[in-house]
mmCIF file of C-alpha atoms and ligand atoms in Angstrom:
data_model
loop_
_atom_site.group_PDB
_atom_site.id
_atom_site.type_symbol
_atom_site.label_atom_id
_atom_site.label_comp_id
_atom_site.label_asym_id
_atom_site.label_seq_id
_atom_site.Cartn_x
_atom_site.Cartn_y
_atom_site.Cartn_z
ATOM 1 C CA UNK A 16 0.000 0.000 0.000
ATOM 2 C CA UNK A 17 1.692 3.008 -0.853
ATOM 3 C CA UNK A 18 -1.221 5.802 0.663
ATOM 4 C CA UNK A 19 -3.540 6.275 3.310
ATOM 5 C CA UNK A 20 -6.338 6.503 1.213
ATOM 6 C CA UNK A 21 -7.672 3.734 -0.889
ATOM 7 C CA UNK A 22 -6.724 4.201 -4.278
ATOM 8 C CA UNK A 23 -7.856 2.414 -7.075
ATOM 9 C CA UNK A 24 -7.549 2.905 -11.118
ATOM 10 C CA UNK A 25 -9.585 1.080 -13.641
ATOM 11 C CA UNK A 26 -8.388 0.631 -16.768
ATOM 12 C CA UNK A 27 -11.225 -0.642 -19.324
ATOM 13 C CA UNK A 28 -14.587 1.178 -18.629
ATOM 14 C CA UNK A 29 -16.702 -1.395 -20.414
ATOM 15 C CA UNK A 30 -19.457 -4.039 -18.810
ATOM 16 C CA UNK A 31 -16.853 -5.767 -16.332
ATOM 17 C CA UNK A 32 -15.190 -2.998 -15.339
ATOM 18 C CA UNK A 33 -18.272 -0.547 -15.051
ATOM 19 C CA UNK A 34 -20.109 -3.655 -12.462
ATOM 20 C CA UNK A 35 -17.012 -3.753 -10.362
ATOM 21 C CA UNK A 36 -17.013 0.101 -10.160
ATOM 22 C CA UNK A 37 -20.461 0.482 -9.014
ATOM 23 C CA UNK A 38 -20.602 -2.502 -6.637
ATOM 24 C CA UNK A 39 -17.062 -0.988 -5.346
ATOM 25 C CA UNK A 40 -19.225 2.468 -5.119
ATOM 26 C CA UNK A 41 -22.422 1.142 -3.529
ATOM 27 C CA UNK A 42 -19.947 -0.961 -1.201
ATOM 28 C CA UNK A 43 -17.998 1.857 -0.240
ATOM 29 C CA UNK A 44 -14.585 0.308 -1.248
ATOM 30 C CA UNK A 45 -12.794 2.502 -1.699
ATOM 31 C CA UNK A 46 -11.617 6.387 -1.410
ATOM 32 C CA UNK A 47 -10.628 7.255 -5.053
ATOM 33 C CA UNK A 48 -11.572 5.690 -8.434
ATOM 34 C CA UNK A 49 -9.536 6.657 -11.113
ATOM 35 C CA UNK A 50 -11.213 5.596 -14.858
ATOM 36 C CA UNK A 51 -9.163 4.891 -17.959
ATOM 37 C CA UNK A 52 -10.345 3.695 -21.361
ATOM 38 C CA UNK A 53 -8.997 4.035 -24.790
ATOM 39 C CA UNK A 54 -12.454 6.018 -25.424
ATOM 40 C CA UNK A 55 -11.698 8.609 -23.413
ATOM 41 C CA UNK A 56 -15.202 10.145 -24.490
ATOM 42 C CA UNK A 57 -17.008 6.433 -22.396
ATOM 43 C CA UNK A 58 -14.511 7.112 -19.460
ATOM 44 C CA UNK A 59 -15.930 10.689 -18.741
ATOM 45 C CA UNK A 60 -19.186 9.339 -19.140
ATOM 46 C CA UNK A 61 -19.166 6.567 -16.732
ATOM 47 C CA UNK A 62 -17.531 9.118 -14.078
ATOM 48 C CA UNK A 63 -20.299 11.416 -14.835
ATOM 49 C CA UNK A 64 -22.972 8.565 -14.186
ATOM 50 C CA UNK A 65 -21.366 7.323 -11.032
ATOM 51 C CA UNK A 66 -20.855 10.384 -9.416
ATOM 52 C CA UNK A 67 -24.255 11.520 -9.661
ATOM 53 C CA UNK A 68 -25.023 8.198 -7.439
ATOM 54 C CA UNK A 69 -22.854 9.890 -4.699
ATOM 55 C CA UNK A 70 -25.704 11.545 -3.013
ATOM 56 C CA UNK A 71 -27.492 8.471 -2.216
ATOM 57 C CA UNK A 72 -24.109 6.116 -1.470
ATOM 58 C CA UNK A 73 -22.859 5.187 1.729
ATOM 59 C CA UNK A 74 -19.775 6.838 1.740
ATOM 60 C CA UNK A 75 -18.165 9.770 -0.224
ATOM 61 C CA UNK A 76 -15.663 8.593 -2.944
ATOM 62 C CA UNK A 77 -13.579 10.590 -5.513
ATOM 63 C CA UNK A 78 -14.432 9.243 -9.064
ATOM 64 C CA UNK A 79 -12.992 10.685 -12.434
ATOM 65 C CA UNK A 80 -11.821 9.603 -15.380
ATOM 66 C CA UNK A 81 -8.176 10.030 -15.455
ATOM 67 C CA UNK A 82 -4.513 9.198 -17.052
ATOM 68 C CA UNK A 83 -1.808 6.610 -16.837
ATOM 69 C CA UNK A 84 0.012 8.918 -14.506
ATOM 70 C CA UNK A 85 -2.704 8.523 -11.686
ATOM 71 C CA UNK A 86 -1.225 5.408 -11.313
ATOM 72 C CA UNK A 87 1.799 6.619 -9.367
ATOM 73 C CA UNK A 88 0.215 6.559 -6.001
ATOM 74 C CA UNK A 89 -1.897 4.082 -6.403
ATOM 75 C CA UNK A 90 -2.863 0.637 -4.313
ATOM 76 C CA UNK A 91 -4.423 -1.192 -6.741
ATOM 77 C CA UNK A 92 -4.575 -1.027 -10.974
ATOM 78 C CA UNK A 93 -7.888 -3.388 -11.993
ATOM 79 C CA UNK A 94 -7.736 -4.610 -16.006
ATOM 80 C CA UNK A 95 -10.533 -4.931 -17.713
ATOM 81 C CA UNK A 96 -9.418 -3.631 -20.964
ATOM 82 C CA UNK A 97 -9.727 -6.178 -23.858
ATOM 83 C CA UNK A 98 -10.864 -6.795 -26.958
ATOM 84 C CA UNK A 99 -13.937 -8.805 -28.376
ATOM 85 C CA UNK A 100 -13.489 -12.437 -30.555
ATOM 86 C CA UNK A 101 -13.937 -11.629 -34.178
ATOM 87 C CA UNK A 102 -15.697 -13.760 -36.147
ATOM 88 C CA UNK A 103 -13.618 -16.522 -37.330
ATOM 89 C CA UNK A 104 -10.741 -15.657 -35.402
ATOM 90 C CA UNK A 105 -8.883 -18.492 -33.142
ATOM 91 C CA UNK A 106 -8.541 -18.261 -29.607
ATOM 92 C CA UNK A 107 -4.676 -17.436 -30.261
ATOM 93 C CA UNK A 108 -5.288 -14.504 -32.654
ATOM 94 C CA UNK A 109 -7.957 -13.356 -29.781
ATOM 95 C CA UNK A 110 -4.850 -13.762 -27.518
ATOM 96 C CA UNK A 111 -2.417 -12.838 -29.300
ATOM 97 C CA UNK A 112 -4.312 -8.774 -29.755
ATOM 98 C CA UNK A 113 -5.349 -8.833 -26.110
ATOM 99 C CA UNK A 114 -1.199 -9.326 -25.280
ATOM 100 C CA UNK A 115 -1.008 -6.094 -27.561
ATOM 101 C CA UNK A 116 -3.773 -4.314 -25.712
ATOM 102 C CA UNK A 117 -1.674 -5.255 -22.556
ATOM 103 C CA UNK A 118 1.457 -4.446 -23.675
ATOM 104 C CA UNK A 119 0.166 -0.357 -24.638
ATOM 105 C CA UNK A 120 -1.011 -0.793 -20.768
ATOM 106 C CA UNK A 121 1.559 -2.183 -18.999
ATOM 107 C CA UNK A 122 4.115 0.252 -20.359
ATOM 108 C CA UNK A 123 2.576 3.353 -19.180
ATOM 109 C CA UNK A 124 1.209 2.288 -15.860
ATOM 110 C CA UNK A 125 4.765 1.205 -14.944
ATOM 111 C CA UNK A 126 6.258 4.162 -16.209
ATOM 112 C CA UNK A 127 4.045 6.022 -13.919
ATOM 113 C CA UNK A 128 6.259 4.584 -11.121
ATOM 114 C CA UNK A 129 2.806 2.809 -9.889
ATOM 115 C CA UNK A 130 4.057 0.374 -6.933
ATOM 116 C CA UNK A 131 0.769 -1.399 -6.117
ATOM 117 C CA UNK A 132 -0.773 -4.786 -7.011
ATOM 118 C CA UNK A 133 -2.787 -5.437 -10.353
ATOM 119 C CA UNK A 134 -5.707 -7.192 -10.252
ATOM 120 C CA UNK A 135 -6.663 -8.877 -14.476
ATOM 121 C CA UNK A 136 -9.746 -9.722 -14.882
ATOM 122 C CA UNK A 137 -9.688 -9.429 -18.804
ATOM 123 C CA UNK A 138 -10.070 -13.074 -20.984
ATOM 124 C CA UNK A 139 -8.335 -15.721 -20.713
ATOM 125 C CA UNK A 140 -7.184 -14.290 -17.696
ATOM 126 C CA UNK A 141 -4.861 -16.893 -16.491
ATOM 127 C CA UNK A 142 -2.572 -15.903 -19.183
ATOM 128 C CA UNK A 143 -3.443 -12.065 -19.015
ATOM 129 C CA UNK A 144 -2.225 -12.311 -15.541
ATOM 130 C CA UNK A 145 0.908 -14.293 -16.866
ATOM 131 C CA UNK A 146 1.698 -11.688 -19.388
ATOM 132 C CA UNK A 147 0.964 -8.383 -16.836
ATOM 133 C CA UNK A 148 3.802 -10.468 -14.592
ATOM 134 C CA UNK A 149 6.111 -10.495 -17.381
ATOM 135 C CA UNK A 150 5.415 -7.401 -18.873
ATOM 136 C CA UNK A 151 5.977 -5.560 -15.452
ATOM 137 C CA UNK A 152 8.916 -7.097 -14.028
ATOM 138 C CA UNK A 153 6.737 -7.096 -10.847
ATOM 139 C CA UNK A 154 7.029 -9.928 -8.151
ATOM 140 C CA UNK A 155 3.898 -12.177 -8.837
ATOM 141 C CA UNK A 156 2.670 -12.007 -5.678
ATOM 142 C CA UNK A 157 1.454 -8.410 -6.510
ATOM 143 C CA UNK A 158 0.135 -9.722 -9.788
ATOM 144 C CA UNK A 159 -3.448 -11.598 -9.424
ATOM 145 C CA UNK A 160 -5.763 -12.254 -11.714
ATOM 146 C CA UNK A 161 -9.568 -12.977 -10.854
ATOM 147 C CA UNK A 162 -8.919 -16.893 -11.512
ATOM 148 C CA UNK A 163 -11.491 -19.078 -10.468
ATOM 149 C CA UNK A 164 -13.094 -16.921 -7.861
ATOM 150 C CA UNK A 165 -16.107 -16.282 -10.022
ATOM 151 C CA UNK A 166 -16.799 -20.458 -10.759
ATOM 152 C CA UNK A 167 -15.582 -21.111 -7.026
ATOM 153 C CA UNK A 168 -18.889 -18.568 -6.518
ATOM 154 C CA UNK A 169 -20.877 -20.159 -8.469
ATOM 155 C CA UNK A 170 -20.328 -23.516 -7.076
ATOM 156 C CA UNK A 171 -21.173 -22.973 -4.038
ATOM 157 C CA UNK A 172 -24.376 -20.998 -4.881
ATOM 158 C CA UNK A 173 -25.244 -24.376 -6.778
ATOM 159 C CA UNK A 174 -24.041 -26.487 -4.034
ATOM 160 C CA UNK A 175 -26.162 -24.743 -1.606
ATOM 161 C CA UNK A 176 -29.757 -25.258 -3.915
ATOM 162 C CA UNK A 177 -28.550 -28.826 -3.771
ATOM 163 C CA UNK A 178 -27.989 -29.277 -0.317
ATOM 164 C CA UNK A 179 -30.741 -26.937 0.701
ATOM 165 C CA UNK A 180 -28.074 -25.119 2.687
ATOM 166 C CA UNK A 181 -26.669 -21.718 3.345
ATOM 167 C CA UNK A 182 -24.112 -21.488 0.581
ATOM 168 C CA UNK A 183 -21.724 -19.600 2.956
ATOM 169 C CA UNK A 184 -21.739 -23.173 4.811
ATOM 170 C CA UNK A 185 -20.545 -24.897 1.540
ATOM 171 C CA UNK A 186 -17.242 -24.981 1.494
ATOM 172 C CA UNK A 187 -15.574 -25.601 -2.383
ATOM 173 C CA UNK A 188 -13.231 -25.062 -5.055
ATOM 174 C CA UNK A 189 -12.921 -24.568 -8.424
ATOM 175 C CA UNK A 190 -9.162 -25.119 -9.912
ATOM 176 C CA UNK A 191 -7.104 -24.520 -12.614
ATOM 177 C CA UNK A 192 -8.079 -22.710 -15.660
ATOM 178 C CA UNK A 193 -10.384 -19.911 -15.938
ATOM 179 C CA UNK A 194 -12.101 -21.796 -18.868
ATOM 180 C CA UNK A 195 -12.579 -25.275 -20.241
ATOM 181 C CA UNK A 196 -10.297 -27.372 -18.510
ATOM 182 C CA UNK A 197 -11.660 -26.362 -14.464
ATOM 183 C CA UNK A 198 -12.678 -28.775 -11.956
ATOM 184 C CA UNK A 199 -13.786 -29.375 -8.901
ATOM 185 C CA UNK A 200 -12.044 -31.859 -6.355
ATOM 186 C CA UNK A 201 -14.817 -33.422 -4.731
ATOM 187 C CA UNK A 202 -12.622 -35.227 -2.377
ATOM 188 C CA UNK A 203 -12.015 -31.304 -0.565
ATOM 189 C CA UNK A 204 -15.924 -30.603 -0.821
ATOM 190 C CA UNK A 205 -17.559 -30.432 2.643
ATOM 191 C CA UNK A 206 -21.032 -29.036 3.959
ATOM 192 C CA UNK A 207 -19.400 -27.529 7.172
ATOM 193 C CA UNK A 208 -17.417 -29.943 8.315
ATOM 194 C CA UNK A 209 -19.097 -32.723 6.561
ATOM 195 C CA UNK A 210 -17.285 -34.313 3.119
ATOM 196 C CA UNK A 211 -20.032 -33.863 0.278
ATOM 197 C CA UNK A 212 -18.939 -37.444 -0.862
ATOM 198 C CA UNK A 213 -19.492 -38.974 2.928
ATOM 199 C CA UNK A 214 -22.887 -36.879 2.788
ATOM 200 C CA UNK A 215 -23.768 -38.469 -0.671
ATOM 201 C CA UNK A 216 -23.085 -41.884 0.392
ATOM 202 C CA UNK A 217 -24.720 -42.269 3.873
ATOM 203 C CA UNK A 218 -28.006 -40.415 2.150
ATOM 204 C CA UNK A 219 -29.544 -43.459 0.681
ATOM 205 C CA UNK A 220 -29.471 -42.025 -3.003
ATOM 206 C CA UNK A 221 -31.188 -38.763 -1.826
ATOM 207 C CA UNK A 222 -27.644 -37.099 -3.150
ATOM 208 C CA UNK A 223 -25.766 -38.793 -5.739
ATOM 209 C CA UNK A 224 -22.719 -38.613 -7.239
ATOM 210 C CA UNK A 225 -23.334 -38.110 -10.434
ATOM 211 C CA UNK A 226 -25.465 -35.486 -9.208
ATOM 212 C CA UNK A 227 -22.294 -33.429 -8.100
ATOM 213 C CA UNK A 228 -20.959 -34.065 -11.917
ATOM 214 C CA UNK A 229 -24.259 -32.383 -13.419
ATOM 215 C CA UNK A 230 -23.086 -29.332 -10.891
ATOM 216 C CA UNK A 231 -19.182 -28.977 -12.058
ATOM 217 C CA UNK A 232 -20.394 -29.539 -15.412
ATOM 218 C CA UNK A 233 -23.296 -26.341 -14.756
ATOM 219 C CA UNK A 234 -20.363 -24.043 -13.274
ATOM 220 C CA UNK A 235 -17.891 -24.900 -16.383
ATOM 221 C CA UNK A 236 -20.929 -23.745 -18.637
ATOM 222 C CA UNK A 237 -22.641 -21.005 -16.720
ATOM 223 C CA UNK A 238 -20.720 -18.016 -18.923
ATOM 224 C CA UNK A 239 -21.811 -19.418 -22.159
ATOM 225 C CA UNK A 240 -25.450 -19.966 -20.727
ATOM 226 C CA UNK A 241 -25.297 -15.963 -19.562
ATOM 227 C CA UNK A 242 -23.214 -14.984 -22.889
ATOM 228 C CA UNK A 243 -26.276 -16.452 -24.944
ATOM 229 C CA UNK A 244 -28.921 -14.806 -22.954
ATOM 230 C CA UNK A 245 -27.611 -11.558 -22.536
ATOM 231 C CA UNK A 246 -24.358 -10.893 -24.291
ATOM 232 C CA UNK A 247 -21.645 -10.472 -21.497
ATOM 233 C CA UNK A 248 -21.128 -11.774 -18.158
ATOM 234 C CA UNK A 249 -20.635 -9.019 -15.844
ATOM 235 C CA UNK A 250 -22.360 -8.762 -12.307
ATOM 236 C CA UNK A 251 -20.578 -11.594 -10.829
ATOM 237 C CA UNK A 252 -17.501 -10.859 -11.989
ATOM 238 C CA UNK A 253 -17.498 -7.529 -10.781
ATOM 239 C CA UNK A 254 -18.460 -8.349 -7.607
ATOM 240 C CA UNK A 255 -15.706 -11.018 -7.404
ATOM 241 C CA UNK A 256 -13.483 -7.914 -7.926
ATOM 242 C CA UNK A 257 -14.715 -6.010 -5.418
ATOM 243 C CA UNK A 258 -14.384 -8.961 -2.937
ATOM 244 C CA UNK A 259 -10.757 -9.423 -3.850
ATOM 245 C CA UNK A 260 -10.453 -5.634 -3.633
ATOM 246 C CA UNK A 261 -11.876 -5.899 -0.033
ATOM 247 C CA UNK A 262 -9.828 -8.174 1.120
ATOM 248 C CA UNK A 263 -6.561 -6.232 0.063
ATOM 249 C CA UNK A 264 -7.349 -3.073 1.667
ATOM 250 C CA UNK A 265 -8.857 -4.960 4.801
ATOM 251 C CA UNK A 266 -5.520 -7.004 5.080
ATOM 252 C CA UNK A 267 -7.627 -9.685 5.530
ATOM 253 C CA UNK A 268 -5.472 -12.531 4.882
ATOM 254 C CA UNK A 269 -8.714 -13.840 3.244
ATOM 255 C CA UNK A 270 -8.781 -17.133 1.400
ATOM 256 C CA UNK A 271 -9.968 -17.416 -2.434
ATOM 257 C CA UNK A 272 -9.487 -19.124 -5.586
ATOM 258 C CA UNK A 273 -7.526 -16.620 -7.394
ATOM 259 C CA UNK A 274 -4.960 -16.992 -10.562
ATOM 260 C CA UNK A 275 -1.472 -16.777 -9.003
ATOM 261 C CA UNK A 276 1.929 -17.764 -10.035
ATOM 262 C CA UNK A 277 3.267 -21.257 -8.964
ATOM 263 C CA UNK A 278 6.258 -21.870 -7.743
ATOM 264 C CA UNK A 279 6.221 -25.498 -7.201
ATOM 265 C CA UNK A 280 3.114 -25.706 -5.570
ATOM 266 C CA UNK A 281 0.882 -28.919 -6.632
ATOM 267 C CA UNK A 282 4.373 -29.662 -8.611
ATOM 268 C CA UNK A 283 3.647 -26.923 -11.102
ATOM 269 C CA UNK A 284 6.281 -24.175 -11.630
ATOM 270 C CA UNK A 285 6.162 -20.509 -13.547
ATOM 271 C CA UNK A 286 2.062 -21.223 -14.679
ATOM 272 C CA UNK A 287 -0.270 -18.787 -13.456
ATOM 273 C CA UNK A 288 -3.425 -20.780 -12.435
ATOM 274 C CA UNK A 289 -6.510 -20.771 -10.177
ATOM 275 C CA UNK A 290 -5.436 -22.044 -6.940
ATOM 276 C CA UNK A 291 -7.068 -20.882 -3.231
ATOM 277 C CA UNK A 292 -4.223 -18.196 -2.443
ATOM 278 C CA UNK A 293 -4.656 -16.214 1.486
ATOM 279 C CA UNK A 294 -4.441 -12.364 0.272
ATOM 280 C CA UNK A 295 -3.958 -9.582 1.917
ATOM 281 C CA UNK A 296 -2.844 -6.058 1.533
ATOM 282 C CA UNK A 297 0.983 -7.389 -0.111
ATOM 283 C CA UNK A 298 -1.196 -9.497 -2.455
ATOM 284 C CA UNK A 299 -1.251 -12.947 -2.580
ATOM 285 C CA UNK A 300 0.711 -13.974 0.728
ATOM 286 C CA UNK A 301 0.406 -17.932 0.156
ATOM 287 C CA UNK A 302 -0.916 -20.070 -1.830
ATOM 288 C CA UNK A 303 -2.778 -23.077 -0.352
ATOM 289 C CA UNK A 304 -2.125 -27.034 -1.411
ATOM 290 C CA UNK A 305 -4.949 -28.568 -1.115
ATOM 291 C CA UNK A 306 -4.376 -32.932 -0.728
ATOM 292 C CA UNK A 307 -5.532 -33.887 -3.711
ATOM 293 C CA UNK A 308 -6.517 -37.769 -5.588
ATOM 294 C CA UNK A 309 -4.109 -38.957 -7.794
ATOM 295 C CA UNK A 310 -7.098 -38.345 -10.357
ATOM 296 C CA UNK A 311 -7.662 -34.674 -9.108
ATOM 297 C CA UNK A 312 -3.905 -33.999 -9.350
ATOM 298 C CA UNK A 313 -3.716 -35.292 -12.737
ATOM 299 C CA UNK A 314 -6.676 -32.886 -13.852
ATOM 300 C CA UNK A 315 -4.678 -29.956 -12.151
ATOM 301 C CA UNK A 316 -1.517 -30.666 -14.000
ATOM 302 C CA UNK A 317 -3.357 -31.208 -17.250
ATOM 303 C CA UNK A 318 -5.106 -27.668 -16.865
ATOM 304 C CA UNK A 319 -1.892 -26.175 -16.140
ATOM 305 C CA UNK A 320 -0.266 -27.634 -19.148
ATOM 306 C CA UNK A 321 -3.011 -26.603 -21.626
ATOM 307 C CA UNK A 322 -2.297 -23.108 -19.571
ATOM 308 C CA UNK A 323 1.487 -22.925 -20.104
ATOM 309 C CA UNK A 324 1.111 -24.378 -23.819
ATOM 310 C CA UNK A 325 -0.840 -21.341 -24.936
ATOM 311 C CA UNK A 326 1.220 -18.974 -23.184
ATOM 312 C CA UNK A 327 4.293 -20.134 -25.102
ATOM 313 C CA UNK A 328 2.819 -19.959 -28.448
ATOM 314 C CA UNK A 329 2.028 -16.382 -28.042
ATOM 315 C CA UNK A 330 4.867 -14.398 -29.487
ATOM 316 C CA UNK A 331 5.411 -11.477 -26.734
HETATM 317 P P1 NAD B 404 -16.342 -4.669 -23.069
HETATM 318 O O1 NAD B 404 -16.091 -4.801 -24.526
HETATM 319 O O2 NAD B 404 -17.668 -4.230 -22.585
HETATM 320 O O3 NAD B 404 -15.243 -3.683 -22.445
HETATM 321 C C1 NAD B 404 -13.892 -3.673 -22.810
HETATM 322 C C2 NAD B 404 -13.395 -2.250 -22.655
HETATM 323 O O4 NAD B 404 -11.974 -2.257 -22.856
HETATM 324 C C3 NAD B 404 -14.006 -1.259 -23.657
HETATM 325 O O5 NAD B 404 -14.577 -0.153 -22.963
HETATM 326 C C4 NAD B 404 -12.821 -0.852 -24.519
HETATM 327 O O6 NAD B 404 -12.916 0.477 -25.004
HETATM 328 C C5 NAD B 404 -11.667 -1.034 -23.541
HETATM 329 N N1 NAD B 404 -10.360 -1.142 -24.179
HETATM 330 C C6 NAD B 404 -10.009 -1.858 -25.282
HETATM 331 N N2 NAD B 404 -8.708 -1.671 -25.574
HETATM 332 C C7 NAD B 404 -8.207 -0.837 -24.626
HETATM 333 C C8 NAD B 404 -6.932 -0.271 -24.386
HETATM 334 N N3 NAD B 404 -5.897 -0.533 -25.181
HETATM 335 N N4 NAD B 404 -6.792 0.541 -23.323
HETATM 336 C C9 NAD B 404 -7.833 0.834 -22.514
HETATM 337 N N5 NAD B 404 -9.077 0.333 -22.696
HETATM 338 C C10 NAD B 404 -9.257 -0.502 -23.739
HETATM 339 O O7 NAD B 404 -15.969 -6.092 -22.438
HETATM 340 P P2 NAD B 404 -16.430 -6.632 -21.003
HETATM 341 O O8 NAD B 404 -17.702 -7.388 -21.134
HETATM 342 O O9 NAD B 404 -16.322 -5.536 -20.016
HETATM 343 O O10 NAD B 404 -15.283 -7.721 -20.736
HETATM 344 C C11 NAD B 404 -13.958 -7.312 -20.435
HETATM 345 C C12 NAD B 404 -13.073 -8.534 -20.233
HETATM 346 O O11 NAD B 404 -13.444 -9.228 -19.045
HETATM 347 C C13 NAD B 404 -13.184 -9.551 -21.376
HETATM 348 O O12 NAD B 404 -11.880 -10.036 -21.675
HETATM 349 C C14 NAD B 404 -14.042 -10.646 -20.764
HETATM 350 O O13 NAD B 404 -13.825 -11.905 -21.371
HETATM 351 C C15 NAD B 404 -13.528 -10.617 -19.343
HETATM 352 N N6 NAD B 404 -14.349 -11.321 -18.343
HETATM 353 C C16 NAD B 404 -13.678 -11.973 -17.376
HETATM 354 C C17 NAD B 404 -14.360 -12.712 -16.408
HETATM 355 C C18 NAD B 404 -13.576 -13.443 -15.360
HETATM 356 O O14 NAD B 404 -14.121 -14.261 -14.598
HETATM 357 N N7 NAD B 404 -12.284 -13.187 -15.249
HETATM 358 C C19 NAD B 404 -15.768 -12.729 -16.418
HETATM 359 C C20 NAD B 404 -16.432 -12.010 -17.409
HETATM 360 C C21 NAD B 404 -15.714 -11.309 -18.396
#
């Protein structure tokens, strides 16, 4: 933290960025939102519209739309900046433009002598987050990107219609990839204190396993369900954001499934992945190995190689 007041600059003004904003705003967050965009004219805009919220928010917050050298003094940079899939265009062209978009980022908020911790939300983020590391010369522990935190969410909102329980008493992960290749180890699934899988088989086929397979496989394809219905995913995300934000200006050594660097961790090294990490105001302060099935461990390292195989055909 480099201030006493909470700073934080958003760079991409569009549907992610905008939902973190305003549940940052009607959370009270933070002191100072800074907004960038490459349409400078949306930026203004957007600072226009939230401010004129400020009468009826909680708390008072300073909100403009800004430059790359507000960035010096502040906590935390949030990337939402990206650009959409054209049609026909493969997942690596997608990629290989979004590195672009980063690099004309990167550059300038590092320039600015900004000593914070970035937080990527932007698609496929693993790698985003990967390429911000790189890009910045930061240590990775100040590099996170939103990871599985959303699908970790959304897991145990599912698990908790199941169970017909509080999901705050479900306690789950999603891991590895942002994407596709996610899973859920079962065997580290519990309702309180309970393992799901003892809870399945002591329930006389009232909860099945198969059951739980339907649920990873509803999680994995919740974003295209929302993409088809409305367009964009957004709400969640941003208020995964603004959790993650929370946590790092509480110091609240909080734990969540968030895309961080591994250094040997689960036997992975160098791939930025979505792990549960305990955060707090340095960024991500550990990262937690979980004791995995041979089975769940070979789904992890598979993830993390499809991961680290797309990273290294991207020319940077
Ligand atoms: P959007 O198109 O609404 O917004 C993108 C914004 O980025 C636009 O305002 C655009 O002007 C801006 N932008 C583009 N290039 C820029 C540059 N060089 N500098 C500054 N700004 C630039 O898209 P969205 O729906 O807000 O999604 C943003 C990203 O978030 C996408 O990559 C999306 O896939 C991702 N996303 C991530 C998660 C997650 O769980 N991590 C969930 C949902 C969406």
């Amino acid at each position: 933290m480099t201030t006493d007041k909470r700073k934080v600059v958003l760079i991409g003004c569009g549907m992610v960025g905008m939902s973190y904003a305003y549940a940052m705003l009607n959370q009270g967050i933070c002191d100072e939102l800074v907004l960038i965009d490459v349409d400078e004219k949306r930026a203004k805009g957007e600072a226009m519209d939230l401010n004129h919220g400020l009468a009826f928010a909680g708390n008072n917050m300073k909100i403009y739309a800004g430059e790359y050298k507000d960035c010096s003094d502040a906590d935390i940079v949030a990337i939402c900046a990206g650009v959409a899939q054209k049609p026909g265009e493969t997942r690596l062209d997608l990629l290989q433009r979004n590195a672009a978009v980063f690099r004309s980022i990167i550059d300038p908020v590092t320039e600015s002598g900004f000593n914070g911790i970035f937080l990527v939300a932007t698609n496929p983020v693993d790698i985003m987050a990967r390429i911000t590391c790189s890009l910045s010369g930061f240590n990775p522990r100040r590099v996170i990107g939103t990871g599985t935190a959303l699908d970790t969410a959304r897991l145990r909102y599912c698990l908790g219609e199941y169970f017909n329980v509080d999901s705050r008493n479900m306690h789950a992960y999603v891991l590895g990839e942002h994407g596709d290749s996610e899973f859920v180890p079962w065997s580290q699934a519990m309702l309180a204190t309970k393992p799901v899988l003892e809870l399945c088989d002591e329930s006389n086929n009232k909860y099945k396993r198969e059951d739980l397979d339907g649920i990873t496989e509803e999680v994995r394809t919740a974003a295209y369900k929302i993409i088809d219905a409305k367009r964009a995913t957004y709400y969640g995300i941003g208020m995964a954001m603004t959790r993650i934000t929370k946590a790092i200006f509480g110091n609240e050594n909080s734990v969540l499934t968030l895309s961080a660097k591994l250094r040997g961790e689960y036997g992975v090294k160098d791939v930025y992945v979505g792990v549960p990490c305990i955060i707090n105001r340095n960024g991500i302060q550990k990262v937690l190995e979980l004791k995995l099935t041979d089975e769940e461990k070979d789904k992890f390292v598979q993830s993390c190689r499809t991961l680290d195989e797309s990273y290294k055909e991207l020319q940077l």
